[in-house]
Tab-separated table of C-alpha atoms in Angstrom:
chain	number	residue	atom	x	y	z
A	203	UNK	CA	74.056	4.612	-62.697
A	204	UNK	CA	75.380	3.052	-59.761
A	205	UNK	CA	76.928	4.857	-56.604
A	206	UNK	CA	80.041	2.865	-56.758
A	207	UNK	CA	80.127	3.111	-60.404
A	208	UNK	CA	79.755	6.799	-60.044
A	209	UNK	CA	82.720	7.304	-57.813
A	210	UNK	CA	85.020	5.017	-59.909
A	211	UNK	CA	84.329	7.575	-62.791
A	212	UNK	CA	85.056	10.875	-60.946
A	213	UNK	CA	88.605	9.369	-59.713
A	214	UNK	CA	89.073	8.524	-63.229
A	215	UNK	CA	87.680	11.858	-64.449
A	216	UNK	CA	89.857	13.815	-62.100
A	217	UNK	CA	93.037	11.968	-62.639
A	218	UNK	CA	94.003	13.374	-59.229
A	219	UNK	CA	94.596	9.458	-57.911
A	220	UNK	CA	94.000	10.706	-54.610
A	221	UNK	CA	94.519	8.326	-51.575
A	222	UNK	CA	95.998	7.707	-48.233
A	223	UNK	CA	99.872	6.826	-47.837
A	224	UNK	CA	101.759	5.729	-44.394
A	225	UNK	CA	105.210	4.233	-44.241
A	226	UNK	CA	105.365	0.866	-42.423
A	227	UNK	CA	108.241	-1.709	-41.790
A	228	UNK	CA	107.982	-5.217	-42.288
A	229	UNK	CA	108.615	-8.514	-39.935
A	230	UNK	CA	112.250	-8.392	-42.288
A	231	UNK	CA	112.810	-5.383	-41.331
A	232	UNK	CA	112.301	-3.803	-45.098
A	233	UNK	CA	110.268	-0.167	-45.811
A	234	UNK	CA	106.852	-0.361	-47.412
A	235	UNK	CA	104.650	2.648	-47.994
A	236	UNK	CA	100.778	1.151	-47.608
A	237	UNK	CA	98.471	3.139	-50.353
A	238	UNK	CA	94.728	2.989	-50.036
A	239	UNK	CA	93.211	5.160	-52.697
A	240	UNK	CA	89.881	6.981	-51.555
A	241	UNK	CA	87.808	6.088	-54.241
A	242	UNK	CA	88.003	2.375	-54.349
A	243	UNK	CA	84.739	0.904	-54.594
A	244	UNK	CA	85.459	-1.418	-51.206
A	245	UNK	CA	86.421	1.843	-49.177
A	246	UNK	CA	83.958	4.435	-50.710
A	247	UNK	CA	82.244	5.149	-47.880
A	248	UNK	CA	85.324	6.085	-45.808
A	249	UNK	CA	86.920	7.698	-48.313
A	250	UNK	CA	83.913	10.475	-49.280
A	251	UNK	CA	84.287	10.626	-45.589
A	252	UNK	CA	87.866	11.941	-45.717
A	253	UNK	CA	87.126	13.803	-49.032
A	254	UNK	CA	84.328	15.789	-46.397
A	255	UNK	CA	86.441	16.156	-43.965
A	256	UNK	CA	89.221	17.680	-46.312
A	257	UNK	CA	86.625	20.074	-47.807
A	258	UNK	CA	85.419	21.701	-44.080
A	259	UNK	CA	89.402	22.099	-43.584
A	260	UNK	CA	89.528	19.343	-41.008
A	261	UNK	CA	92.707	17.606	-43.051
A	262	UNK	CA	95.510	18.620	-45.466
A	263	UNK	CA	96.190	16.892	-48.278
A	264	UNK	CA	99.961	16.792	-49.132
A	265	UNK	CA	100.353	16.683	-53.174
A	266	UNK	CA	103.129	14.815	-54.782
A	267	UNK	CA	103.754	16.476	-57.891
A	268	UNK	CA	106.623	14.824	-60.334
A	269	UNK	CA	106.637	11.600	-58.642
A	270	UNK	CA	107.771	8.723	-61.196
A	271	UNK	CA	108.629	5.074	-60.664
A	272	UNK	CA	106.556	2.546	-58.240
A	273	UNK	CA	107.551	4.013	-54.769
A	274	UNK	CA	109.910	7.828	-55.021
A	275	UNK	CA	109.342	8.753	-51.867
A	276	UNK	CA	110.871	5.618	-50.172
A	277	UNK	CA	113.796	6.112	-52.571
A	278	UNK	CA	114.078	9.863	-51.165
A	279	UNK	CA	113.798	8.539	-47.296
A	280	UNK	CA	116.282	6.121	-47.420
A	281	UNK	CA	118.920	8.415	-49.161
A	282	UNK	CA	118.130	10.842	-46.287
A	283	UNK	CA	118.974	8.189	-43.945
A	284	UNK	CA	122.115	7.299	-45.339
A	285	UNK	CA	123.066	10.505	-44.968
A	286	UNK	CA	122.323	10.909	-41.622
A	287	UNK	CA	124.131	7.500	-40.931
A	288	UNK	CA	127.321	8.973	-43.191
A	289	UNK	CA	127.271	12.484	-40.796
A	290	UNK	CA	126.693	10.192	-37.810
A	291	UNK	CA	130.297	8.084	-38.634
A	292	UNK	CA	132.074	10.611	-39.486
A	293	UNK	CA	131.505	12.524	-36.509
A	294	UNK	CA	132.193	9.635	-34.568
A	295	UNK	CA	135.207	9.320	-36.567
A	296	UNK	CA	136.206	12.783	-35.876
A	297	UNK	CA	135.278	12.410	-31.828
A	298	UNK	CA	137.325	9.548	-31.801
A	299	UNK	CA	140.687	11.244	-33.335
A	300	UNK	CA	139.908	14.154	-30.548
A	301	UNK	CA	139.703	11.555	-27.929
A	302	UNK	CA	143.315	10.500	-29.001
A	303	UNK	CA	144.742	13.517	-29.102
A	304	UNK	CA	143.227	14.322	-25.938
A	305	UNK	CA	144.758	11.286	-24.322
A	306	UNK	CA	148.183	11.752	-25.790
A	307	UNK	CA	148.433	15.426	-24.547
A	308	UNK	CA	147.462	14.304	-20.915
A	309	UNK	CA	143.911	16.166	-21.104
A	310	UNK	CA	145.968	19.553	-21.360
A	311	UNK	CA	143.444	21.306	-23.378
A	312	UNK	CA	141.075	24.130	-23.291
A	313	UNK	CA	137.419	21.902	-22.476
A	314	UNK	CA	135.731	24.611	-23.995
A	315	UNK	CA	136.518	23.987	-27.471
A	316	UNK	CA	134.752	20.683	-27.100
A	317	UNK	CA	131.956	22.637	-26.942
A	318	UNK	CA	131.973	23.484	-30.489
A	319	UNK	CA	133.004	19.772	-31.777
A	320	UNK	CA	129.469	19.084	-33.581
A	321	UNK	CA	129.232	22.783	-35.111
A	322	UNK	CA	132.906	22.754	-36.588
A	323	UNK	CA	132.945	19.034	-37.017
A	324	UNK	CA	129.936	19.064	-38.986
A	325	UNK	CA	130.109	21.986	-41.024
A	326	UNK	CA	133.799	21.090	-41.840
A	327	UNK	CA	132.911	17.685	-43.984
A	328	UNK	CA	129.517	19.033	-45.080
C-alpha cells in the first residue's frame, strides 16, 4: 500500500478533516478563509510535520465543533463586525448630541462627567 494512499485512508478513517485555516482579504476587498487540509496527498509531508509537531505540544489545534454550511466562521466574524460598527455610530451619535448640548450651554458643565461618556454611553444602548 502506498504512503500517500495510506494517509488518504486515516483522514478518511478518522473523519476528524483536520487542516489549516487563515482568514485573508481579497484584491475586492471581500473575506476568504484559505483551508489546506493536512492530509492531502500534495502536502503530506508538511502536514505529518504539523501533526508531529501538535503531538510534542509544540501547536494547538482549535476544534470547530457544530460548524454547518460552506464557511460559519466568516458568517460569525462579520456579524461581530457589524456590531462593532453599530456600537461605534451610535456612540458617535451620542458624542455628537453631547457636543451640542455642550455648545448650547456655553461649555458650563462639569468636564468630569465626560469622563464616563463611553461607560454610560455604551452600557445604556447595549
Amino acid at each position: 500500500m502506498p504512503g500517500l494512499d495510506w494517509n488518504t485512508s486515516v483522514a478518511d478513517e478518522i473523519g476528524l478533516n483536520i487542516g489549516l485555516m487563515q482568514y485573508a482579504t481579497a484584491a475586492n476587498g471581500s473575506w476568504v478563509v484559505l483551508q489546506q487540509p493536512l492530509l492531502e496527498p500534495s502536502f503530506a509531508f508538511f502536514g505529518w510535520v504539523f501533526l508531529f509537531d501538535w503531538v510534542l505540544g509544540n501547536r494547538e489545534v482549535v476544534p470547530q465543533l457544530y460548524t454547518t454550511g460552506t464557511q460559519p466562521l466568516q458568517t460569525a466574524t462579520q456579524i461581530l463586525y457589524y456590531l462593532v460598527v453599530a456600537t461605534s455610530i451610535v456612540l458617535v451619535t451620542v458624542g455628537g448630541i453631547v457636543l451640542i448640548y455642550a455648545v448650547k450651554s456655553r461649555f458650563r458643565f462639569n468636564g468630569v462627567n465626560l469622563f464616563f461618556f463611553n461607560r454610560i454611553a455604551g452600557a445604556s444602548f447595549y
